[in-house]
PDB file of C-alpha atoms in Angstrom:
ATOM      1  CA  MET A  22     -13.995 -29.917 -35.288  1.00 46.00           C
ATOM      2  CA  THR A  23     -14.369 -34.011 -35.348  1.00 46.00           C
ATOM      3  CA  ALA A  24     -16.324 -35.404 -38.786  1.00 45.00           C
ATOM      4  CA  GLN A  25     -18.287 -39.402 -38.759  1.00 45.00           C
ATOM      5  CA  GLU A  26     -15.933 -41.730 -41.558  1.00 44.00           C
ATOM      6  CA  GLY A  27     -17.018 -45.198 -41.663  1.00 44.00           C
ATOM      7  CA  GLY A  28     -17.192 -44.927 -38.160  1.00 43.00           C
ATOM      8  CA  THR A  29     -14.787 -43.586 -36.466  1.00 42.00           C
ATOM      9  CA  GLU A  30     -15.032 -39.785 -35.654  1.00 44.00           C
ATOM     10  CA  THR A  31     -11.924 -38.481 -37.373  1.00 46.00           C
ATOM     11  CA  THR A  32     -10.333 -34.610 -36.045  1.00 48.00           C
ATOM     12  CA  GLY A  33      -9.731 -32.473 -38.865  1.00 52.00           C
ATOM     13  CA  PHE A  34     -10.620 -28.306 -40.500  1.00 49.00           C
ATOM     14  CA  VAL A  35     -14.949 -29.287 -41.502  1.00 48.00           C
ATOM     15  CA  LEU A  36     -16.278 -26.332 -44.207  1.00 45.00           C
ATOM     16  CA  ARG A  37     -20.631 -26.305 -43.125  1.00 48.00           C
ATOM     17  CA  ARG A  38     -22.532 -26.190 -46.127  1.00 44.00           C
ATOM     18  CA  GLY A  39     -26.688 -25.380 -45.147  1.00 39.00           C
ATOM     19  CA  VAL A  40     -27.080 -29.531 -42.906  1.00 36.00           C
ATOM     20  CA  GLU A  41     -23.851 -30.736 -44.774  1.00 39.00           C
ATOM     21  CA  ARG A  42     -20.194 -31.013 -43.408  1.00 45.00           C
ATOM     22  CA  ARG A  43     -17.162 -31.395 -46.004  1.00 48.00           C
ATOM     23  CA  ARG A  44     -14.297 -31.928 -44.473  1.00 56.00           C
ATOM     24  CA  LEU A  45     -10.922 -29.736 -45.795  1.00 60.00           C
ATOM     25  CA  ILE A  46      -7.850 -31.242 -43.801  1.00 69.00           C
ATOM     26  CA  GLY A  47      -8.902 -34.477 -42.657  1.00 79.00           C
ATOM     27  CA  LEU A  48      -6.606 -37.838 -41.552  1.00 84.00           C
ATOM     28  CA  ASP A  49      -4.272 -39.254 -44.923  1.00 87.00           C
ATOM     29  CA  HIS A  50      -6.085 -35.445 -47.080  1.00 91.00           C
ATOM     30  CA  PHE A  51      -2.601 -34.239 -48.459  1.00 93.00           C
ATOM     31  CA  GLY A  52      -4.399 -32.402 -51.130  1.00 92.00           C
ATOM     32  CA  GLY A  53      -5.977 -29.822 -48.904  1.00 92.00           C
ATOM     33  CA  LEU A  54      -1.595 -30.272 -47.029  1.00 94.00           C
ATOM     34  CA  LEU A  55      -0.336 -28.875 -49.991  1.00 95.00           C
ATOM     35  CA  VAL A  56      -2.369 -26.511 -51.055  1.00 94.00           C
ATOM     36  CA  LEU A  57      -1.909 -24.936 -47.768  1.00 94.00           C
ATOM     37  CA  ILE A  58       1.723 -25.829 -48.021  1.00 96.00           C
ATOM     38  CA  VAL A  59       2.816 -24.561 -51.462  1.00 95.00           C
ATOM     39  CA  ALA A  60       0.769 -21.438 -50.197  1.00 94.00           C
ATOM     40  CA  SER A  61       2.697 -20.033 -47.213  1.00 93.00           C
ATOM     41  CA  VAL A  62       5.700 -21.328 -49.526  1.00 93.00           C
ATOM     42  CA  VAL A  63       4.709 -18.796 -52.436  1.00 93.00           C
ATOM     43  CA  LEU A  64       3.907 -16.097 -50.724  1.00 91.00           C
ATOM     44  CA  SER A  65       5.633 -16.207 -47.246  1.00 87.00           C
ATOM     45  CA  PRO A  66       7.997 -13.987 -49.878  1.00 85.00           C
ATOM     46  CA  LEU A  67       6.419 -11.197 -50.394  1.00 87.00           C
ATOM     47  CA  LEU A  68       4.093 -10.991 -46.831  1.00 86.00           C
ATOM     48  CA  ASN A  69       6.681 -10.642 -44.705  1.00 79.00           C
ATOM     49  CA  LYS A  70       7.800  -7.122 -46.263  1.00 79.00           C
ATOM     50  CA  SER A  71       4.710  -5.915 -44.162  1.00 79.00           C
ATOM     51  CA  GLU A  72       3.975  -6.040 -40.399  1.00 76.00           C
ATOM     52  CA  VAL A  73       0.186  -7.053 -41.643  1.00 80.00           C
ATOM     53  CA  GLY A  74       1.362  -9.548 -44.453  1.00 83.00           C
ATOM     54  CA  GLY A  75       3.760 -11.449 -42.345  1.00 80.00           C
ATOM     55  CA  ALA A  76       1.235 -12.230 -39.188  1.00 82.00           C
ATOM     56  CA  ILE A  77      -1.011 -13.538 -42.494  1.00 87.00           C
ATOM     57  CA  ALA A  78       2.419 -15.834 -43.311  1.00 87.00           C
ATOM     58  CA  GLY A  79       3.101 -16.794 -39.437  1.00 86.00           C
ATOM     59  CA  THR A  80      -1.195 -16.996 -39.834  1.00 90.00           C
ATOM     60  CA  LEU A  81      -0.505 -20.280 -42.103  1.00 92.00           C
ATOM     61  CA  ALA A  82       2.106 -21.315 -40.723  1.00 91.00           C
ATOM     62  CA  GLY A  83       0.442 -22.666 -37.600  1.00 92.00           C
ATOM     63  CA  LEU A  84      -2.530 -23.154 -40.622  1.00 94.00           C
ATOM     64  CA  VAL A  85      -0.137 -26.273 -42.048  1.00 95.00           C
ATOM     65  CA  LEU A  86       1.778 -27.861 -38.503  1.00 95.00           C
ATOM     66  CA  VAL A  87      -1.807 -28.661 -37.594  1.00 95.00           C
ATOM     67  CA  GLY A  88      -2.491 -29.098 -40.725  1.00 95.00           C
ATOM     68  CA  SER A  89       0.031 -31.613 -41.357  1.00 96.00           C
ATOM     69  CA  TYR A  90      -0.269 -33.568 -37.464  1.00 96.00           C
ATOM     70  CA  VAL A  91      -4.533 -33.651 -38.751  1.00 95.00           C
ATOM     71  CA  ALA A  92      -3.661 -35.384 -42.074  1.00 94.00           C
ATOM     72  CA  ALA A  93      -0.649 -37.512 -40.269  1.00 94.00           C
ATOM     73  CA  GLY A  94      -3.368 -39.361 -37.446  1.00 93.00           C
ATOM     74  CA  VAL A  95      -1.899 -38.548 -34.591  1.00 93.00           C
ATOM     75  CA  SER A  96      -4.107 -38.505 -31.603  1.00 92.00           C
ATOM     76  CA  ARG A  97      -6.246 -36.520 -30.331  1.00 93.00           C
ATOM     77  CA  ARG A  98      -3.541 -34.797 -27.443  1.00 95.00           C
ATOM     78  CA  VAL A  99      -0.911 -34.465 -28.695  1.00 94.00           C
ATOM     79  CA  THR A 100      -2.794 -31.984 -31.951  1.00 94.00           C
ATOM     80  CA  ALA A 101      -4.382 -30.636 -28.747  1.00 95.00           C
ATOM     81  CA  VAL A 102      -0.626 -29.553 -28.270  1.00 94.00           C
ATOM     82  CA  VAL A 103      -0.644 -28.326 -31.563  1.00 94.00           C
ATOM     83  CA  THR A 104      -2.935 -26.373 -31.910  1.00 94.00           C
ATOM     84  CA  VAL A 105      -2.743 -24.408 -28.543  1.00 93.00           C
ATOM     85  CA  VAL A 106       0.931 -23.331 -29.206  1.00 92.00           C
ATOM     86  CA  ALA A 107      -0.252 -22.983 -32.898  1.00 92.00           C
ATOM     87  CA  VAL A 108      -1.788 -20.848 -32.133  1.00 92.00           C
ATOM     88  CA  LEU A 109      -0.267 -19.154 -28.888  1.00 90.00           C
ATOM     89  CA  ALA A 110       2.384 -18.056 -31.572  1.00 87.00           C
ATOM     90  CA  VAL A 111      -0.141 -16.917 -33.871  1.00 87.00           C
ATOM     91  CA  SER A 112      -1.431 -14.659 -32.019  1.00 86.00           C
ATOM     92  CA  ALA A 113       2.089 -13.281 -30.219  1.00 81.00           C
ATOM     93  CA  SER A 114       2.814 -12.078 -34.038  1.00 74.00           C
ATOM     94  CA  VAL A 115      -0.823 -10.752 -34.658  1.00 74.00           C
ATOM     95  CA  ALA A 116       0.187  -8.550 -31.590  1.00 75.00           C
ATOM     96  CA  GLY A 117       3.457  -8.060 -32.650  1.00 66.00           C
ATOM     97  CA  THR A 118       1.983  -6.747 -35.551  1.00 62.00           C
ATOM     98  CA  LEU A 119      -0.807  -4.557 -33.785  1.00 60.00           C
ATOM     99  CA  ALA A 120       2.352  -3.040 -32.006  1.00 57.00           C
ATOM    100  CA  VAL A 121       0.532  -4.407 -28.414  1.00 53.00           C
ATOM    101  CA  SER A 122       3.431  -4.157 -26.023  1.00 48.00           C
ATOM    102  CA  GLY A 123       4.720  -6.999 -23.896  1.00 49.00           C
ATOM    103  CA  THR A 124       3.521  -8.842 -26.455  1.00 51.00           C
ATOM    104  CA  ASP A 125       6.405 -11.312 -28.257  1.00 61.00           C
ATOM    105  CA  THR A 126       6.101 -14.419 -28.661  1.00 64.00           C
ATOM    106  CA  PRO A 127       8.145 -16.270 -25.422  1.00 71.00           C
ATOM    107  CA  ASP A 128      10.734 -17.872 -25.606  1.00 76.00           C
ATOM    108  CA  TRP A 129       9.275 -21.142 -24.663  1.00 79.00           C
ATOM    109  CA  VAL A 130       7.001 -20.744 -27.060  1.00 80.00           C
ATOM    110  CA  PHE A 131       8.838 -19.784 -30.288  1.00 82.00           C
ATOM    111  CA  ALA A 132      11.055 -22.910 -29.474  1.00 87.00           C
ATOM    112  CA  LEU A 133       8.383 -25.762 -28.806  1.00 89.00           C
ATOM    113  CA  THR A 134       6.098 -24.437 -32.845  1.00 91.00           C
ATOM    114  CA  THR A 135      10.151 -25.205 -33.755  1.00 92.00           C
ATOM    115  CA  VAL A 136      10.423 -28.306 -32.528  1.00 93.00           C
ATOM    116  CA  MET A 137       7.302 -29.644 -33.812  1.00 94.00           C
ATOM    117  CA  LEU A 138       7.459 -28.296 -36.936  1.00 94.00           C
ATOM    118  CA  ALA A 139      10.498 -30.075 -37.285  1.00 94.00           C
ATOM    119  CA  ALA A 140       8.618 -33.163 -36.276  1.00 95.00           C
ATOM    120  CA  SER A 141       5.945 -32.572 -39.086  1.00 96.00           C
ATOM    121  CA  PRO A 142       7.887 -33.494 -42.002  1.00 95.00           C
ATOM    122  CA  PHE A 143       8.346 -37.140 -40.347  1.00 95.00           C
ATOM    123  CA  VAL A 144       5.013 -37.672 -38.582  1.00 96.00           C
ATOM    124  CA  VAL A 145       3.636 -37.413 -43.033  1.00 96.00           C
ATOM    125  CA  LEU A 146       6.625 -39.658 -43.232  1.00 94.00           C
ATOM    126  CA  ARG A 147       5.068 -42.518 -41.367  1.00 94.00           C
ATOM    127  CA  ARG A 148       1.687 -42.031 -41.511  1.00 95.00           C
ATOM    128  CA  ILE A 149       1.504 -43.102 -46.167  1.00 93.00           C
ATOM    129  CA  LEU A 150       4.596 -46.046 -44.840  1.00 92.00           C
ATOM    130  CA  GLN A 151       1.299 -47.538 -43.075  1.00 92.00           C
ATOM    131  CA  HIS A 152      -0.448 -47.646 -46.614  1.00 91.00           C
ATOM    132  CA  ALA A 153      -0.986 -50.904 -47.714  1.00 89.00           C
ATOM    133  CA  GLU A 154      -1.340 -49.315 -51.109  1.00 90.00           C
ATOM    134  CA  VAL A 155       0.180 -46.894 -53.252  1.00 90.00           C
ATOM    135  CA  THR A 156      -2.961 -43.774 -54.243  1.00 91.00           C
ATOM    136  CA  LEU A 157      -2.685 -40.226 -55.271  1.00 91.00           C
ATOM    137  CA  ALA A 158      -2.694 -39.623 -51.522  1.00 92.00           C
ATOM    138  CA  THR A 159       0.582 -41.637 -50.339  1.00 92.00           C
ATOM    139  CA  VAL A 160       2.257 -39.752 -53.268  1.00 92.00           C
ATOM    140  CA  GLY A 161       0.260 -35.880 -52.401  1.00 93.00           C
ATOM    141  CA  GLY A 162       1.700 -37.166 -48.533  1.00 94.00           C
ATOM    142  CA  ALA A 163       4.984 -37.532 -50.084  1.00 93.00           C
ATOM    143  CA  LEU A 164       5.008 -34.523 -51.463  1.00 94.00           C
ATOM    144  CA  CYS A 165       3.524 -32.620 -47.956  1.00 95.00           C
ATOM    145  CA  ALA A 166       6.872 -34.883 -46.454  1.00 95.00           C
ATOM    146  CA  TYR A 167       9.478 -32.874 -48.866  1.00 95.00           C
ATOM    147  CA  LEU A 168       8.265 -29.590 -49.060  1.00 96.00           C
ATOM    148  CA  LEU A 169       8.128 -29.546 -44.218  1.00 96.00           C
ATOM    149  CA  VAL A 170      11.585 -30.290 -44.169  1.00 96.00           C
ATOM    150  CA  GLY A 171      11.939 -26.426 -46.184  1.00 95.00           C
ATOM    151  CA  VAL A 172       9.271 -25.850 -43.938  1.00 95.00           C
ATOM    152  CA  ALA A 173      10.686 -26.708 -40.652  1.00 95.00           C
ATOM    153  CA  PHE A 174      14.407 -25.626 -41.348  1.00 96.00           C
ATOM    154  CA  SER A 175      13.266 -22.351 -42.499  1.00 94.00           C
ATOM    155  CA  ALA A 176      11.681 -21.993 -38.445  1.00 92.00           C
ATOM    156  CA  VAL A 177      15.137 -24.044 -37.946  1.00 95.00           C
ATOM    157  CA  TYR A 178      17.132 -20.452 -39.281  1.00 95.00           C
ATOM    158  CA  LEU A 179      15.117 -18.573 -37.786  1.00 91.00           C
ATOM    159  CA  THR A 180      15.534 -19.495 -34.508  1.00 90.00           C
ATOM    160  CA  ILE A 181      19.610 -20.187 -34.294  1.00 92.00           C
ATOM    161  CA  ASP A 182      19.242 -16.251 -36.224  1.00 91.00           C
ATOM    162  CA  ALA A 183      18.271 -15.475 -32.555  1.00 88.00           C
ATOM    163  CA  PHE A 184      20.011 -17.005 -29.983  1.00 88.00           C
ATOM    164  CA  TYR A 185      22.869 -16.243 -32.278  1.00 90.00           C
ATOM    165  CA  PRO A 186      24.242 -13.594 -34.756  1.00 91.00           C
ATOM    166  CA  GLY A 187      25.867 -13.635 -37.275  1.00 91.00           C
ATOM    167  CA  SER A 188      25.665 -16.907 -37.987  1.00 94.00           C
ATOM    168  CA  PHE A 189      24.454 -15.910 -41.822  1.00 95.00           C
ATOM    169  CA  SER A 190      26.140 -13.387 -44.320  1.00 91.00           C
ATOM    170  CA  THR A 191      23.204 -11.066 -43.598  1.00 88.00           C
ATOM    171  CA  GLY A 192      20.095 -10.735 -41.312  1.00 83.00           C
ATOM    172  CA  ILE A 193      17.418 -13.856 -42.288  1.00 88.00           C
ATOM    173  CA  GLU A 194      13.920 -12.876 -41.136  1.00 82.00           C
ATOM    174  CA  GLY A 195      11.827 -13.152 -43.276  1.00 81.00           C
ATOM    175  CA  ALA A 196      13.676 -14.661 -46.279  1.00 89.00           C
ATOM    176  CA  ALA A 197      14.422 -18.442 -43.664  1.00 91.00           C
ATOM    177  CA  THR A 198      11.447 -19.444 -46.228  1.00 92.00           C
ATOM    178  CA  TYR A 199      13.321 -18.386 -49.180  1.00 93.00           C
ATOM    179  CA  PHE A 200      16.797 -19.520 -47.959  1.00 94.00           C
ATOM    180  CA  SER A 201      15.379 -23.322 -47.088  1.00 95.00           C
ATOM    181  CA  PHE A 202      13.697 -24.124 -50.156  1.00 95.00           C
ATOM    182  CA  VAL A 203      17.566 -22.232 -52.197  1.00 94.00           C
ATOM    183  CA  THR A 204      19.160 -24.701 -50.036  1.00 95.00           C
ATOM    184  CA  LEU A 205      16.508 -27.298 -49.577  1.00 95.00           C
ATOM    185  CA  THR A 206      16.755 -27.263 -53.862  1.00 92.00           C
ATOM    186  CA  THR A 207      20.003 -26.873 -54.144  1.00 90.00           C
ATOM    187  CA  LEU A 208      20.253 -24.529 -55.923  1.00 88.00           C
ATOM    188  CA  GLY A 209      21.984 -21.659 -54.351  1.00 84.00           C
ATOM    189  CA  TYR A 210      22.197 -18.469 -55.420  1.00 89.00           C
ATOM    190  CA  GLY A 211      24.478 -17.814 -52.947  1.00 87.00           C
ATOM    191  CA  ASP A 212      23.259 -13.861 -51.830  1.00 91.00           C
ATOM    192  CA  ILE A 213      22.338 -15.492 -48.300  1.00 93.00           C
ATOM    193  CA  THR A 214      24.976 -17.642 -47.465  1.00 93.00           C
ATOM    194  CA  ALA A 215      25.485 -19.772 -44.466  1.00 94.00           C
ATOM    195  CA  VAL A 216      28.801 -18.567 -42.159  1.00 94.00           C
ATOM    196  CA  SER A 217      28.565 -20.307 -38.418  1.00 94.00           C
ATOM    197  CA  GLU A 218      29.980 -24.165 -37.805  1.00 95.00           C
ATOM    198  CA  LEU A 219      26.455 -24.860 -36.362  1.00 95.00           C
ATOM    199  CA  ALA A 220      24.431 -23.194 -39.645  1.00 95.00           C
ATOM    200  CA  ARG A 221      26.832 -24.687 -42.643  1.00 96.00           C
ATOM    201  CA  SER A 222      26.152 -28.513 -40.962  1.00 96.00           C
ATOM    202  CA  LEU A 223      22.222 -28.406 -40.943  1.00 96.00           C
ATOM    203  CA  ALA A 224      22.356 -26.267 -43.622  1.00 95.00           C
ATOM    204  CA  ILE A 225      24.275 -29.368 -45.282  1.00 95.00           C
ATOM    205  CA  LEU A 226      21.461 -32.119 -43.947  1.00 96.00           C
ATOM    206  CA  GLU A 227      18.632 -29.941 -45.255  1.00 96.00           C
ATOM    207  CA  ALA A 228      20.025 -30.434 -48.480  1.00 95.00           C
ATOM    208  CA  VAL A 229      21.407 -33.972 -48.553  1.00 95.00           C
ATOM    209  CA  MET A 230      17.463 -34.763 -46.862  1.00 94.00           C
ATOM    210  CA  GLY A 231      15.550 -33.368 -50.133  1.00 92.00           C
ATOM    211  CA  GLN A 232      17.879 -34.820 -52.269  1.00 91.00           C
ATOM    212  CA  VAL A 233      16.897 -38.360 -50.262  1.00 91.00           C
ATOM    213  CA  LEU A 234      13.628 -37.418 -50.274  1.00 91.00           C
ATOM    214  CA  LEU A 235      12.821 -36.264 -53.487  1.00 87.00           C
ATOM    215  CA  VAL A 236      14.684 -39.062 -56.081  1.00 85.00           C
ATOM    216  CA  THR A 237      14.140 -41.981 -53.179  1.00 86.00           C
ATOM    217  CA  LEU A 238      10.948 -41.287 -51.629  1.00 86.00           C
ATOM    218  CA  VAL A 239       9.093 -39.286 -54.105  1.00 85.00           C
ATOM    219  CA  ALA A 240      10.259 -40.807 -56.912  1.00 84.00           C
ATOM    220  CA  ARG A 241       9.500 -44.797 -55.865  1.00 84.00           C
ATOM    221  CA  PHE A 242       5.708 -43.568 -55.324  1.00 86.00           C
ATOM    222  CA  VAL A 243       5.005 -42.306 -57.899  1.00 83.00           C
ATOM    223  CA  SER A 244       6.412 -44.684 -59.640  1.00 83.00           C
ATOM    224  CA  THR A 245       4.279 -47.558 -57.841  1.00 84.00           C
ATOM    225  CA  LEU A 246       1.234 -45.432 -58.203  1.00 82.00           C
ATOM    226  CA  GLY A 247      -2.182 -47.986 -57.814  1.00 79.00           C
ATOM    227  CA  GLN A 248      -0.024 -51.094 -56.451  1.00 79.00           C
ATOM    228  CA  LYS A 249      -0.123 -52.739 -52.586  1.00 80.00           C
ATOM    229  CA  LYS A 250       2.749 -52.139 -51.059  1.00 67.00           C
ATOM    230  CA  SER A 251       4.837 -55.359 -49.594  1.00 60.00           C
ATOM    231  CA  VAL A 252       4.353 -55.742 -45.739  1.00 51.00           C
ATOM    232  CA  PRO A 253       6.830 -57.281 -43.583  1.00 50.00           C
ATOM    233  CA  GLY A 254       6.548 -60.375 -41.977  1.00 50.00           C
ATOM    234  CA  GLU A 255       2.461 -60.107 -44.137  1.00 47.00           C
ATOM    235  CA  ALA A 256       3.328 -63.153 -47.206  1.00 44.00           C
ATOM    236  CA  ARG A 257       4.659 -64.916 -43.989  1.00 51.00           C
ATOM    237  CA  ARG A 258       0.930 -64.885 -41.482  1.00 55.00           C
ATOM    238  CA  ILE A 259      -0.763 -65.481 -44.690  1.00 46.00           C
ATOM    239  CA  ALA A 260       0.783 -68.645 -45.838  1.00 48.00           C
ATOM    240  CA  MET A 261      -0.231 -70.075 -42.173  1.00 56.00           C
ATOM    241  CA  ALA A 262      -3.205 -68.809 -42.179  1.00 56.00           C
ATOM    242  CA  HIS A 263      -3.722 -71.864 -44.696  1.00 52.00           C
ATOM    243  CA  GLU A 264      -1.632 -74.245 -43.987  1.00 55.00           C
ATOM    244  CA  PRO A 265      -3.301 -76.543 -42.295  1.00 56.00           C
ATOM    245  CA  PRO A 266      -4.357 -78.249 -39.472  1.00 57.00           C
ATOM    246  CA  ALA A 267      -1.460 -79.092 -37.097  1.00 53.00           C
ATOM    247  CA  ALA A 268      -1.968 -83.392 -37.401  1.00 54.00           C
ATOM    248  CA  GLY A 269      -3.026 -85.068 -33.262  1.00 53.00           C
ATOM    249  CA  PRO A 270      -0.678 -87.966 -32.050  1.00 54.00           C
ATOM    250  CA  GLU A 271      -2.554 -90.509 -33.037  1.00 51.00           C
ATOM    251  CA  ALA A 272      -2.370 -89.564 -36.952  1.00 47.00           C
ATOM    252  CA  GLU A 273       1.460 -88.577 -35.677  1.00 50.00           C
ATOM    253  CA  ALA A 274       0.915 -93.006 -34.997  1.00 50.00           C
ATOM    254  CA  ALA A 275      -0.659 -94.643 -38.258  1.00 48.00           C
ATOM    255  CA  VAL A 276       1.319 -92.373 -40.457  1.00 48.00           C
ATOM    256  CA  THR A 277       5.073 -93.472 -38.610  1.00 51.00           C
ATOM    257  CA  ARG A 278       3.258 -96.684 -38.220  1.00 53.00           C
ATOM    258  CA  PRO A 279       1.561 -97.906 -41.078  1.00 51.00           C
ATOM    259  CA  ASP A 280       1.449-101.542 -40.947  1.00 55.00           C
ATOM    260  CA  ALA A 281      -0.238-101.107 -37.193  1.00 52.00           C
ATOM    261  CA  PRO A 282      -3.611-102.999 -36.994  1.00 57.00           C
ATOM    262  CA  PRO A 283      -6.236-100.906 -36.646  1.00 55.00           C
ATOM    263  CA  THR A 284      -7.778 -99.749 -33.298  1.00 55.00           C
ATOM    264  CA  ASP A 285     -11.111-100.960 -32.204  1.00 50.00           C
TER     265      ASP A 285
END
């Protein structure tokens, strides 16, 4: 759905109330995205205990995926592709819950969903780094990017466990989100551990990314809330715009020869 904002048509989730349309998630609406991510992360361990709950958790994950690209303001074509892949993945998950034969999620859909989820934190980071001023939306976007790292790695761990069984000490299906955020926050309870070299390398990468994002980016945006960010080359462009126009050849000659007689 689309809505007009400042003469520019933007894409987002909208809610009709009479003739009024309120956008729930749109460009830079990271507050709504943050609520979706928190709901997905917190409810996932509870919902995955049943098949119906697993379908609901998959639906929430699909909304998080699409919402991150919408809030980051990517092109309509990319958003449409992400939406189609998310709908296919969620539909296959729901059909599997209803015990419909032959409805396993195709490998290419599963792989594309994982890749798109893995790209979502960087898509959001790219958008908030373009903000000229650090606002609440900027801080919310930074928090979304941090949490999306955990969501993305949970999908990566599921993919690894599906293609390389035994990569973790116990079956990670239904507990991927839990393991991912325990790793992201460096809690390290030890009830689930990475066994294979690939799983261990990715766990290290996630822990490092989480600390870098939290300690540097999020902390920086919070401390500079309300301040304008310096844009590379902006000061030079402003200075050049206020420079006087270059003098012509005759003026230069007069400057170099002040005693020259005036010309008629």
